[in-house]
XYZ file of C-alpha atoms in Angstrom:
779
model
C 57.702 6.833 33.011
C 55.899 6.626 36.306
C 52.174 6.430 36.948
C 51.805 10.178 37.518
C 51.776 11.173 33.892
C 51.705 14.756 32.751
C 49.306 15.212 29.855
C 51.828 17.437 28.104
C 54.839 15.195 28.570
C 56.608 13.670 25.598
C 55.058 10.465 24.366
C 51.695 11.054 26.057
C 48.516 11.166 24.031
C 45.752 13.150 25.696
C 42.532 13.414 23.719
C 41.309 16.349 25.803
C 44.100 18.555 24.414
C 43.481 17.576 20.813
C 41.795 20.145 18.560
C 39.432 17.390 17.523
C 36.099 17.583 19.316
C 35.673 13.836 19.380
C 36.434 11.942 22.549
C 38.719 8.956 22.626
C 38.014 8.011 26.221
C 34.637 6.452 25.545
C 35.613 4.029 22.820
C 34.718 6.345 19.941
C 36.712 7.126 16.863
C 40.041 8.887 17.117
C 41.045 10.953 14.124
C 43.863 11.597 14.268
C 45.601 9.898 17.219
C 48.751 11.975 17.532
C 51.247 12.150 20.352
C 52.071 15.580 21.714
C 55.718 14.610 21.991
C 58.315 15.341 19.399
C 58.444 13.261 16.269
C 61.066 10.551 16.507
C 61.380 9.981 12.797
C 61.594 11.724 9.507
C 57.990 11.055 8.522
C 55.805 14.172 8.709
C 53.161 14.333 11.403
C 49.578 13.779 10.160
C 47.530 16.895 9.666
C 45.237 17.929 12.462
C 41.677 18.062 11.213
C 38.846 20.167 12.505
C 35.762 18.017 12.100
C 32.955 20.322 13.154
C 32.514 23.925 12.154
C 31.811 26.339 14.916
C 29.703 29.503 14.514
C 27.824 28.020 11.564
C 30.770 27.806 9.214
C 30.205 26.155 5.889
C 32.081 22.928 5.043
C 34.102 24.823 2.478
C 35.465 27.033 5.232
C 36.656 24.075 7.294
C 40.126 22.618 7.014
C 40.471 19.780 4.529
C 39.134 16.548 5.996
C 41.055 13.374 5.480
C 38.825 10.702 4.008
C 37.934 8.068 6.569
C 37.919 4.393 5.893
C 35.194 2.234 7.294
C 36.295 0.161 10.282
C 36.752 -3.507 9.412
C 36.076 -5.982 12.245
C 39.165 -7.938 13.235
C 41.588 -5.553 11.525
C 43.624 -2.835 13.210
C 42.908 0.247 11.112
C 46.258 2.002 10.557
C 46.521 5.390 8.961
C 47.053 5.405 5.236
C 50.492 7.020 5.287
C 51.980 4.212 7.421
C 50.702 1.264 5.395
C 53.037 -0.852 3.287
C 51.683 -1.390 -0.221
C 52.782 -3.621 -3.039
C 53.757 -2.513 -6.522
C 50.103 -2.358 -7.576
C 49.240 -0.036 -4.706
C 47.308 -2.654 -2.739
C 47.662 -2.813 1.026
C 49.573 -5.889 2.137
C 47.827 -8.523 4.203
C 48.282 -9.045 7.902
C 51.702 -9.731 9.304
C 51.046 -13.443 9.672
C 49.423 -15.870 12.026
C 51.377 -14.746 15.042
C 48.392 -12.836 16.361
C 46.418 -16.071 16.689
C 48.645 -19.073 16.507
C 50.801 -18.392 19.529
C 48.434 -16.429 21.738
C 48.180 -19.543 23.860
C 51.821 -19.093 24.796
C 50.567 -16.745 27.483
C 49.006 -19.743 29.192
C 51.506 -22.328 27.986
C 48.830 -23.990 25.859
C 49.300 -26.190 22.825
C 46.495 -25.074 20.580
C 46.642 -28.193 18.461
C 46.562 -26.185 15.244
C 49.660 -27.553 13.542
C 47.893 -27.618 10.237
C 46.197 -24.240 10.364
C 47.070 -22.101 7.395
C 48.358 -18.573 7.192
C 46.029 -15.627 7.099
C 44.647 -15.204 3.609
C 47.469 -17.086 1.896
C 45.652 -20.333 1.249
C 47.031 -23.475 -0.304
C 49.167 -26.253 1.125
C 52.197 -24.018 1.451
C 50.364 -21.632 3.765
C 49.071 -24.500 5.898
C 52.558 -25.876 6.259
C 53.825 -22.499 7.462
C 51.056 -21.983 10.012
C 50.603 -23.393 13.487
C 53.069 -23.683 16.330
C 56.557 -25.032 16.777
C 56.537 -27.738 19.408
C 59.499 -29.244 21.277
C 61.530 -26.127 20.714
C 65.290 -26.382 21.225
C 67.162 -23.364 22.580
C 70.627 -24.857 22.408
C 73.229 -24.344 25.114
C 75.136 -21.327 26.305
C 78.209 -22.504 28.158
C 81.880 -21.696 28.461
C 84.331 -23.575 26.296
C 86.059 -24.864 29.446
C 84.326 -25.397 32.760
C 85.877 -23.585 35.704
C 85.904 -25.457 39.004
C 83.527 -24.092 41.640
C 86.371 -23.981 44.158
C 88.009 -21.252 42.049
C 84.951 -19.409 40.710
C 84.670 -16.926 43.604
C 88.112 -17.079 45.215
C 91.326 -15.080 44.821
C 93.873 -16.589 42.487
C 96.323 -17.795 45.171
C 93.804 -18.902 47.814
C 91.101 -21.051 46.225
C 88.766 -23.214 48.243
C 89.395 -26.919 48.658
C 88.073 -28.922 45.740
C 85.834 -31.732 46.942
C 86.831 -34.022 44.080
C 90.538 -33.458 44.426
C 92.568 -35.125 41.681
C 89.408 -36.632 40.175
C 88.105 -33.186 39.229
C 88.058 -32.631 35.453
C 87.296 -28.902 35.649
C 89.909 -26.220 35.113
C 91.696 -24.777 38.163
C 94.058 -22.382 36.376
C 92.296 -19.019 36.627
C 94.469 -17.154 34.109
C 94.115 -19.958 31.552
C 90.337 -19.815 31.971
C 90.201 -16.052 31.466
C 92.430 -16.347 28.410
C 91.102 -19.418 26.586
C 88.137 -20.893 28.506
C 85.515 -18.225 27.866
C 84.392 -15.589 25.432
C 85.653 -12.078 25.963
C 84.037 -9.412 28.079
C 81.012 -7.543 26.763
C 81.065 -3.866 25.867
C 77.357 -3.293 26.535
C 76.240 -1.295 29.576
C 79.477 0.664 29.141
C 81.414 -2.477 29.997
C 80.278 -2.359 33.654
C 78.591 -5.347 35.230
C 74.970 -4.250 35.868
C 74.733 -6.390 39.007
C 77.971 -5.065 40.474
C 76.967 -1.491 39.661
C 73.779 -1.811 41.742
C 74.716 -4.147 44.583
C 78.491 -3.875 44.862
C 79.109 -7.568 44.326
C 78.640 -9.977 41.431
C 77.410 -13.486 42.289
C 78.867 -14.868 39.018
C 82.428 -14.248 40.174
C 85.117 -14.996 37.593
C 82.512 -16.375 35.170
C 80.960 -12.935 34.734
C 81.115 -11.612 31.170
C 81.869 -8.169 32.670
C 84.524 -9.457 35.074
C 87.071 -6.822 34.077
C 84.871 -4.192 35.756
C 85.159 -5.836 39.183
C 88.630 -7.425 39.251
C 92.141 -6.151 39.792
C 95.734 -7.360 40.119
C 97.259 -7.018 43.562
C 101.030 -6.966 44.096
C 102.224 -9.348 46.834
C 105.298 -9.213 49.014
C 106.953 -12.031 47.090
C 106.823 -10.012 43.880
C 103.910 -11.900 42.312
C 100.663 -10.308 41.195
C 97.391 -11.933 42.227
C 94.014 -11.626 40.548
C 91.271 -10.790 43.031
C 87.600 -9.878 42.801
C 86.530 -6.449 43.953
C 83.619 -6.296 46.381
C 81.880 -3.112 47.430
C 78.870 -4.495 49.230
C 76.375 -1.717 49.789
C 73.673 -1.439 52.396
C 71.330 -3.464 50.218
C 69.724 -6.523 51.746
C 68.251 -9.711 50.390
C 64.723 -8.568 51.225
C 64.638 -10.328 54.599
C 66.548 -7.802 56.665
C 69.791 -9.638 56.057
C 72.864 -8.096 54.438
C 73.504 -9.259 50.891
C 76.954 -10.552 51.839
C 75.509 -12.838 54.513
C 72.882 -14.072 52.084
C 75.589 -15.104 49.595
C 77.496 -16.965 52.277
C 74.390 -18.867 53.348
C 73.126 -19.993 49.966
C 74.880 -19.877 46.630
C 71.498 -19.637 44.907
C 70.676 -16.341 46.619
C 70.945 -13.177 44.578
C 70.631 -9.548 45.595
C 67.092 -8.250 45.635
C 65.555 -11.726 45.256
C 63.404 -13.255 48.011
C 61.726 -16.629 48.549
C 64.953 -18.538 47.908
C 64.456 -22.066 49.261
C 67.654 -23.577 50.721
C 69.088 -26.605 48.961
C 68.811 -28.751 52.099
C 65.040 -28.218 52.204
C 64.682 -29.315 48.588
C 66.793 -32.385 49.353
C 64.513 -33.234 52.261
C 61.533 -33.082 49.926
C 63.289 -35.298 47.396
C 64.140 -37.886 50.062
C 60.711 -37.600 51.723
C 62.176 -36.269 54.941
C 60.253 -33.007 55.017
C 57.822 -32.487 57.874
C 54.369 -32.442 56.296
C 52.573 -33.942 59.274
C 49.577 -31.630 59.064
C 48.910 -32.604 55.491
C 49.279 -36.290 56.239
C 46.899 -36.021 59.169
C 44.319 -34.183 57.100
C 44.677 -36.595 54.177
C 44.041 -39.571 56.494
C 40.904 -37.898 57.812
C 39.869 -37.023 54.261
C 40.275 -40.631 53.134
C 38.063 -41.791 55.999
C 35.417 -39.265 55.065
C 35.501 -40.287 51.415
C 35.260 -43.963 52.395
C 32.295 -43.209 54.641
C 30.499 -41.279 51.911
C 31.040 -44.092 49.428
C 29.768 -46.640 51.930
C 26.572 -44.706 52.541
C 25.703 -43.391 49.108
C 27.192 -45.937 46.756
C 24.579 -48.334 45.390
C 27.072 -51.182 45.081
C 28.280 -51.534 48.633
C 31.267 -53.673 49.305
C 31.544 -55.645 52.591
C 34.211 -54.654 55.004
C 37.579 -56.242 54.461
C 37.460 -58.068 57.813
C 34.028 -59.609 57.157
C 35.063 -60.632 53.678
C 38.215 -62.312 54.966
C 36.266 -64.184 57.681
C 33.741 -65.502 55.154
C 36.589 -66.658 52.963
C 38.172 -68.616 55.814
C 34.843 -70.268 56.674
C 34.347 -71.410 53.106
C 37.868 -72.815 52.947
C 37.358 -74.738 56.214
C 34.045 -76.186 55.018
C 35.607 -77.339 51.756
C 38.446 -79.120 53.583
C 36.006 -80.890 55.934
C 33.860 -82.127 53.046
C 36.867 -83.442 51.197
C 38.116 -85.357 54.283
C 34.787 -87.211 54.840
C 34.438 -88.220 51.184
C 37.857 -89.858 50.840
C 36.876 -93.312 52.359
C 33.978 -93.655 49.936
C 36.195 -93.449 46.909
C 37.424 -96.601 45.190
C 40.348 -98.486 46.883
C 43.652 -98.112 45.230
C 45.948 -100.011 47.608
C 45.922 -102.879 50.159
C 45.369 -100.720 53.226
C 42.187 -99.237 51.794
C 40.970 -102.800 50.907
C 41.402 -104.041 54.476
C 39.624 -100.961 55.818
C 36.692 -101.702 53.510
C 36.446 -105.297 54.731
C 36.462 -104.197 58.356
C 33.644 -101.812 57.572
C 31.659 -104.690 56.136
C 32.071 -106.630 59.437
C 30.441 -103.737 61.293
C 33.529 -102.128 62.766
C 33.733 -98.336 62.934
C 36.153 -96.615 60.538
C 39.079 -94.747 62.126
C 38.417 -91.109 63.082
C 40.165 -88.384 61.076
C 43.235 -86.888 62.726
C 42.520 -83.968 65.007
C 43.149 -80.502 63.575
C 46.420 -78.858 64.535
C 46.255 -76.614 67.585
C 45.732 -72.954 66.813
C 48.913 -71.015 66.506
C 49.746 -68.820 69.428
C 49.888 -65.094 68.701
C 53.432 -63.756 68.643
C 54.538 -62.188 71.846
C 54.468 -58.403 71.750
C 57.878 -56.785 72.120
C 58.462 -55.128 75.411
C 57.855 -51.391 75.310
C 60.703 -49.051 76.025
C 60.685 -47.626 79.517
C 59.059 -44.199 79.708
C 61.291 -41.188 79.609
C 60.919 -37.689 80.971
C 59.907 -36.472 77.518
C 56.868 -38.768 77.592
C 55.518 -37.006 80.673
C 55.883 -33.517 79.260
C 52.764 -31.593 78.308
C 52.187 -31.962 74.564
C 51.068 -28.821 72.706
C 49.317 -29.152 69.383
C 49.039 -25.974 67.368
C 45.495 -25.869 65.964
C 45.062 -24.892 62.322
C 44.071 -21.374 61.435
C 40.376 -20.794 61.068
C 39.306 -19.122 57.812
C 38.556 -15.898 59.665
C 42.046 -15.871 61.209
C 43.935 -15.790 57.940
C 45.565 -12.675 56.533
C 42.866 -10.521 55.023
C 42.917 -9.660 51.334
C 41.642 -6.715 49.377
C 40.886 -6.297 45.674
C 39.608 -3.075 44.210
C 39.554 -0.919 41.084
C 42.930 0.526 42.081
C 44.591 -2.923 42.066
C 45.019 -4.012 38.407
C 46.452 -7.512 38.510
C 48.966 -9.289 36.306
C 47.534 -12.710 35.483
C 49.567 -15.913 36.007
C 51.494 -16.490 32.774
C 53.457 -19.609 31.908
C 56.965 -18.843 30.584
C 56.153 -15.155 30.144
C 55.382 -14.355 33.791
C 59.004 -14.647 34.884
C 60.643 -12.561 37.600
C 62.180 -9.849 35.340
C 58.900 -9.261 33.527
C 56.903 -9.082 36.759
C 59.462 -6.637 38.150
C 59.071 -4.462 35.064
C 55.271 -4.503 35.394
C 55.438 -3.597 39.088
C 57.685 -0.675 38.220
C 55.080 0.470 35.678
C 52.200 0.362 38.159
C 51.085 -3.267 38.490
C 49.668 -3.846 41.974
C 49.339 -7.642 42.205
C 51.409 -10.394 40.582
C 51.372 -14.173 40.363
C 54.139 -16.681 39.841
C 54.234 -18.958 36.855
C 52.159 -22.104 37.294
C 54.089 -24.688 39.345
C 53.197 -28.378 39.355
C 52.395 -29.618 42.828
C 53.953 -33.048 42.353
C 57.234 -31.475 41.194
C 57.279 -29.190 44.218
C 56.883 -32.204 46.496
C 59.800 -33.987 44.844
C 62.056 -30.975 45.380
C 62.708 -30.164 41.735
C 64.818 -27.051 41.384
C 63.020 -25.547 38.329
C 59.657 -25.581 40.116
C 60.926 -24.031 43.337
C 62.743 -21.394 41.282
C 59.297 -20.189 40.169
C 58.595 -19.153 43.763
C 61.333 -16.501 43.672
C 60.167 -12.913 43.686
C 61.790 -9.528 43.596
C 61.779 -7.395 46.710
C 59.530 -4.844 44.981
C 56.811 -7.525 44.910
C 56.863 -7.712 48.712
C 55.649 -4.136 49.130
C 51.959 -3.472 49.916
C 49.609 -2.834 46.971
C 47.819 0.450 46.450
C 44.876 0.867 48.810
C 42.374 3.648 48.125
C 38.866 2.201 48.315
C 35.963 4.271 47.012
C 34.064 6.422 49.437
C 31.023 4.150 49.170
C 32.984 1.233 50.660
C 33.911 1.009 54.308
C 36.826 -1.377 54.789
C 37.875 -2.465 58.259
C 40.177 -5.117 59.716
C 42.455 -4.883 56.670
C 46.083 -4.142 57.457
C 47.609 -2.884 54.224
C 51.085 -2.863 55.785
C 50.955 -6.673 56.159
C 49.786 -7.221 52.603
C 52.086 -7.738 49.623
C 51.856 -8.093 45.869
C 53.226 -11.577 45.113
C 51.081 -14.707 45.032
C 51.853 -18.228 43.837
C 49.832 -20.533 41.609
C 49.996 -24.324 41.612
C 48.387 -27.084 39.554
C 47.492 -30.555 40.813
C 45.208 -33.400 39.803
C 44.833 -35.072 43.216
C 43.909 -33.571 46.594
C 47.006 -34.942 48.331
C 49.277 -33.183 45.838
C 47.639 -29.793 46.334
C 47.430 -30.142 50.118
C 51.033 -31.198 50.653
C 52.386 -28.662 48.172
C 50.461 -25.887 49.924
C 51.887 -26.801 53.328
C 55.411 -26.957 51.903
C 55.012 -23.527 50.283
C 53.497 -21.957 53.398
C 56.464 -23.227 55.432
C 59.322 -22.569 52.988
C 58.183 -19.436 51.120
C 57.990 -16.539 53.586
C 56.820 -13.767 51.219
C 53.547 -15.119 49.901
C 50.276 -13.223 49.598
C 48.123 -16.188 48.639
C 48.153 -19.647 47.084
C 46.041 -19.994 43.945
C 44.859 -23.363 42.625
C 44.771 -23.454 38.828
C 41.386 -24.613 37.516
C 41.771 -23.197 34.024
C 44.962 -24.539 32.438
C 44.145 -26.202 29.086
C 47.556 -27.833 28.508
C 46.929 -31.435 27.458
C 49.526 -32.744 29.892
C 47.653 -31.113 32.786
C 44.061 -31.314 31.575
C 44.059 -34.987 30.527
C 45.502 -36.010 33.885
C 42.570 -34.380 35.668
C 44.241 -31.103 36.672
C 43.803 -27.555 35.462
C 40.507 -27.068 33.652
C 39.773 -30.766 34.255
C 39.017 -29.970 37.912
C 35.854 -28.173 36.800
C 34.482 -31.563 35.759
C 35.138 -32.983 39.254
C 33.606 -30.491 41.692
C 33.838 -32.884 44.655
C 37.559 -33.307 44.118
C 37.986 -29.562 43.784
C 36.121 -28.986 47.044
C 38.349 -31.460 48.896
C 41.400 -29.728 47.433
C 40.384 -26.237 48.484
C 39.289 -27.295 51.974
C 42.518 -29.217 52.521
C 44.713 -26.393 51.227
C 42.890 -23.960 53.477
C 43.468 -26.194 56.512
C 47.255 -26.434 56.098
C 48.187 -23.046 54.608
C 48.532 -21.259 57.945
C 47.674 -17.575 57.652
C 48.076 -17.604 53.842
C 44.683 -17.390 52.075
C 43.690 -19.723 49.251
C 42.060 -18.675 45.959
C 41.039 -20.426 42.740
C 41.331 -19.333 39.102
C 38.472 -20.792 37.038
C 37.866 -21.089 33.321
C 34.554 -20.075 31.787
C 34.146 -23.441 30.058
C 35.689 -26.829 29.369
C 33.929 -28.627 26.539
C 34.008 -25.913 23.871
C 36.424 -26.968 21.123
C 36.427 -23.620 19.328
C 39.668 -21.604 19.609
C 39.347 -19.134 22.463
C 41.518 -16.367 21.054
C 39.751 -15.986 17.690
C 36.817 -14.221 19.353
C 36.483 -11.667 22.154
C 36.241 -12.737 25.761
C 32.694 -13.443 26.922
C 32.342 -10.665 29.467
C 28.568 -11.147 29.418
C 29.018 -14.560 30.983
C 31.581 -13.153 33.427
C 29.001 -10.553 34.448
C 26.464 -13.347 35.083
C 28.967 -15.108 37.313
C 29.686 -11.864 39.158
C 25.954 -11.355 39.687
C 25.720 -14.882 41.102
C 28.531 -14.102 43.551
C 26.756 -10.897 44.590
C 23.588 -12.892 45.201
C 25.534 -15.205 47.530
C 26.832 -12.190 49.413
C 23.341 -10.708 49.633
C 21.864 -14.004 50.833
C 24.478 -14.210 53.569
C 23.834 -10.628 54.601
C 20.107 -11.422 54.892
C 20.908 -14.079 57.489
C 22.815 -11.675 59.721
C 21.528 -11.561 63.316
C 19.342 -14.625 62.775
C 19.623 -18.179 64.052
C 20.704 -19.253 60.578
C 23.624 -16.829 60.451
C 26.915 -18.641 59.729
C 29.627 -18.789 62.327
C 31.883 -15.781 61.697
C 34.934 -17.921 62.433
C 34.233 -20.042 59.376
C 33.904 -17.131 56.941
C 36.540 -16.199 54.386
C 39.263 -13.801 55.486
C 38.184 -10.852 53.377
C 38.199 -7.276 54.525
C 35.427 -6.934 57.080
C 33.063 -4.031 56.942
C 29.567 -2.979 56.055
C 30.149 -3.360 52.327
C 33.418 -5.273 51.992
C 32.749 -8.439 54.005
C 32.190 -10.542 50.931
C 33.686 -12.936 48.425
C 35.982 -11.169 45.939
C 35.559 -11.934 42.255
C 38.031 -10.933 39.520
C 37.573 -11.028 35.753
C 40.139 -11.829 33.091
C 40.042 -11.407 29.339
C 41.163 -9.090 26.530
C 41.899 -5.965 28.569
C 44.115 -3.770 26.377
C 43.506 -0.177 27.505
C 42.305 1.922 30.408
C 38.982 2.363 28.615
C 38.369 -1.373 28.496
C 39.511 -1.713 32.115
C 36.909 0.787 33.314
C 34.265 -0.726 31.062
C 34.911 -4.261 32.317
C 34.767 -3.089 35.923
C 31.447 -1.340 35.366
C 29.691 -3.800 33.063
C 31.240 -6.988 34.442
C 30.525 -6.172 38.056
C 33.918 -7.537 39.127
C 36.131 -6.209 41.896
C 39.278 -6.034 39.764
C 40.539 -7.141 36.368
C 43.403 -9.504 35.589
C 45.513 -8.545 32.591
C 47.467 -11.139 30.633
C 48.284 -10.692 26.953
C 47.594 -6.969 27.152
C 50.458 -6.576 29.622
C 52.742 -8.752 27.495
C 52.203 -6.536 24.475
C 52.408 -3.217 26.336
C 53.509 -3.450 29.987
C 52.714 0.250 30.461
C 48.995 -0.562 30.396
C 49.167 -0.252 34.186
C 50.440 3.302 33.728
C 47.538 4.034 31.410
C 45.058 2.717 33.971
C 46.556 4.878 36.721
C 46.696 7.970 34.487
C 43.327 7.377 32.822
C 44.636 8.166 29.328
C 46.420 6.639 26.359
C 50.203 6.817 26.400
C 51.824 6.947 22.984
C 55.211 5.578 23.949
C 58.026 6.534 21.631
C 60.303 3.919 20.149
C 63.108 5.115 22.412
C 60.970 4.592 25.504
C 59.953 1.131 24.370
C 63.563 0.218 23.719
C 64.319 1.423 27.237
C 61.894 -1.183 28.579
C 63.760 -3.846 26.619
C 66.994 -2.660 28.219
C 65.405 -2.833 31.670
C 64.238 -6.373 31.001
C 67.806 -7.308 30.030
C 69.201 -5.709 33.208
C 66.634 -7.375 35.427
C 67.253 -10.710 33.724
C 70.986 -10.514 34.373
C 70.312 -9.694 38.018
C 67.956 -12.663 38.346
C 69.804 -15.306 36.312
C 73.405 -14.159 36.404
C 75.939 -12.423 34.182
C 77.835 -15.580 33.270
C 77.432 -17.339 29.936
C 74.530 -19.447 31.117
C 72.748 -16.477 32.671
C 73.173 -14.495 29.459
C 71.642 -17.350 27.481
C 68.665 -17.602 29.838
C 68.116 -13.844 29.763
C 68.340 -13.788 25.971
C 65.839 -16.625 25.610
C 63.185 -14.965 27.808
C 63.874 -11.558 26.295
C 63.110 -13.012 22.866
C 59.922 -14.562 24.242
C 58.940 -11.117 25.520
C 59.737 -9.492 22.162
C 57.509 -12.020 20.405
C 54.581 -10.337 22.164
C 55.934 -6.776 22.338
C 56.342 -6.737 18.542
C 52.550 -6.930 18.155
C 52.084 -3.466 19.594
C 50.743 -0.840 17.209
C 51.383 2.711 18.476
C 48.183 4.599 19.161
C 49.512 7.463 17.058
C 49.212 5.196 13.992
C 45.643 4.047 14.630
C 42.511 5.569 13.132
C 40.178 4.141 15.768
C 40.449 3.841 19.527
C 40.358 1.942 21.787
C 42.585 -0.707 20.222
C 41.397 -4.292 20.310
C 43.616 -7.123 21.418
C 42.316 -9.454 18.705
C 42.689 -7.008 15.802
C 45.431 -8.000 13.371
C 47.293 -5.106 11.785
C 48.286 -5.017 8.121
C 51.941 -4.581 7.303
C 53.019 -1.096 8.298
C 56.084 1.033 8.844
C 56.704 3.042 11.973
C 57.425 6.704 12.392
C 61.140 5.944 12.377
C 63.430 3.009 11.727
C 63.545 1.961 15.371
C 59.761 1.825 15.620
C 59.659 -0.279 12.463
C 62.287 -2.612 13.892
C 60.346 -3.044 17.136
C 57.243 -3.978 15.114
C 59.017 -6.654 13.088
C 57.606 -10.184 13.288
C 60.869 -11.671 12.063
C 62.598 -13.419 14.955
C 65.990 -12.543 13.482
C 65.194 -8.908 14.181
C 64.390 -9.858 17.775
C 67.830 -11.421 18.104
C 69.314 -8.236 16.657
C 67.551 -6.216 19.349
C 68.774 -8.552 22.088
C 72.360 -8.159 20.895
C 72.144 -4.423 21.579
C 72.279 -5.228 25.298
C 73.508 -8.820 25.626
C 76.151 -8.845 22.933
C 76.480 -11.461 20.189
C 74.635 -14.701 20.855
C 76.570 -17.832 21.775
C 77.421 -20.002 18.736
C 75.379 -22.858 20.229
C 72.389 -20.682 21.141
C 69.179 -21.413 19.257
C 65.805 -19.756 19.279
C 62.783 -21.190 17.538
C 59.790 -18.823 17.642
C 56.509 -20.130 18.961
C 54.798 -19.487 15.635
C 55.927 -20.751 12.234
C 54.746 -17.838 10.124
C 57.309 -15.332 8.889
C 55.174 -13.808 6.173
C 55.770 -10.263 7.446
C 59.286 -10.449 6.048
C 57.930 -11.008 2.551
C 55.117 -8.468 2.867
C 57.481 -5.753 3.997
C 59.600 -6.354 0.926
C 56.607 -6.403 -1.436
């Protein structure tokens, strides 16, 4: 469903068309919250209730009113007819600790709550079941026999030359591989390879689990039949104006529709320290000199220069040797020569002089310089770095809801799904700067983006804002986030990304990651405790990033040990920070046309104008509906809102924001999003056995969040709260109940609808340990 939503379309809940006089747009009660679409299940629709009598009607003349329950803080109030009750008629408890224990999965955090008990269960058994599963093992998804790469994409009778020759242990017999070396073809997606159906070619070749849909037997002149792959390359490109076929020939890692693919040779140069990062090295040398100068001036315990210290040491050594030489004759004689010398001294003769010191060593002759060449006399051009005002200008506004950087969950298929549903700005998963500099493939794979993320974001500023010098056609949606604990890591990684990743909106430095591995090493949220280091990082990144702007994602606090996700986000504090930013902008505006006005060339590359030439400030925290989005914009005073867990649970939140209304998605529509995720995953990671395993793993991670969604048609109160835990409930049909299951075995069942049976060696351990919903549903 696109962003232009008809209020009368199926699956759309519009409070203005409800017979109830109460509004649901302003955070008030919603009774009942009913979709105008058709009922998917067999359960009867709740009765519509008229809650105020017009024309002075008495209460007895009004339709029967369903008794309302009082809203309980922290609990999602579900209508009575959808609750699961035990034999005694009591409502079952919440569906487990999943709503709290693994919320940190959105940021890749280890909450350190291994021993936390289940909700309301109590006792040692509940504590053992709670918490998170660490060091999860996902098994392996591989073919029974490995097919040689020289055969994987070639016709049967004309394979490529194997580099290992006779030493190769992989299989070269194509028919034997298709018969015994792999599992059979899948019947999902009507048995047609989803990648081949869209792009006309499958990068997985013979390893594809849908290979029968793009292969055929060709009769040859000698009477033999040859197996060949069918290719129907369409006009699609790789996002860089290059045909998809040429992209495959250039880099085996390239896939249709995927951009920012770094060539293998560039990653090898980074691994072997051959990459040209001269700008970063030059800036780091200057930065070290500045730091040394500051320490020399402001440090109370000054240390002498190394040269002076070495000279003093040599003088002391020379003085000690001289003293020792003059005291030797005064010591007691131990042989005949010393006795005769003593007697001569007694007769008045002078003692012999000490031997002269050795002559000073001559400095080594300098090697002769090479004769000058013609290249030495050429004019040398040094490209100066971009000034802050020369960088590509950014824009953030109410019409640009942003998907927050999400570890593990913010993968390419999920971002593509969110962009399709109306997301305007996206971020990559957090990449470690030191791993980028060593050329590690998993980190550079995080820089990949889909071609839909390279399109410009929506730009419709309010009439009160005048925006100039902003070229929306040059802007794009995709930005990258990195983490580093030292300035040199962030600076060099930024230069490498600016040079190797062509489709990049901005580079964001992570100052909020609470992962112990990052925080205890001084990165992530630890940077907030070292403001000087953070300043050197940002200035250095800005100097080497070219035209790519630099931003920072901050955390509201560092030293608070209380769990963040057990209480609402502190938007009051975010509003204070936004007010502080506005005061900076106002103070700068007051200096305009004065001698104290800053140099415009040194100002940030934001959209210039009478009201938009300022520092942008975004807020992030607990946005779960269009009502909360508008409220956070108004009360928080921010330019835009980042959405994290809310988008993981219901990706169509961006549709709701664009439409300005709640969307009661049917179970069929939600299952369609799961199918799209599976398709997009196969396009991104491949349709071979390994690609299927990767897609299945991340699909299950997505379902672990999507299963928390409670349809708005089942709720008594709106807007829904992200931190409210629902009691055990049944959906309006079996499919809706299945999608709400917190049992990971049901998630695997859903994945098999599109990816077929899981590999025998595939494993999935859910982030959370609780599976109490399974027992509550049975009770």
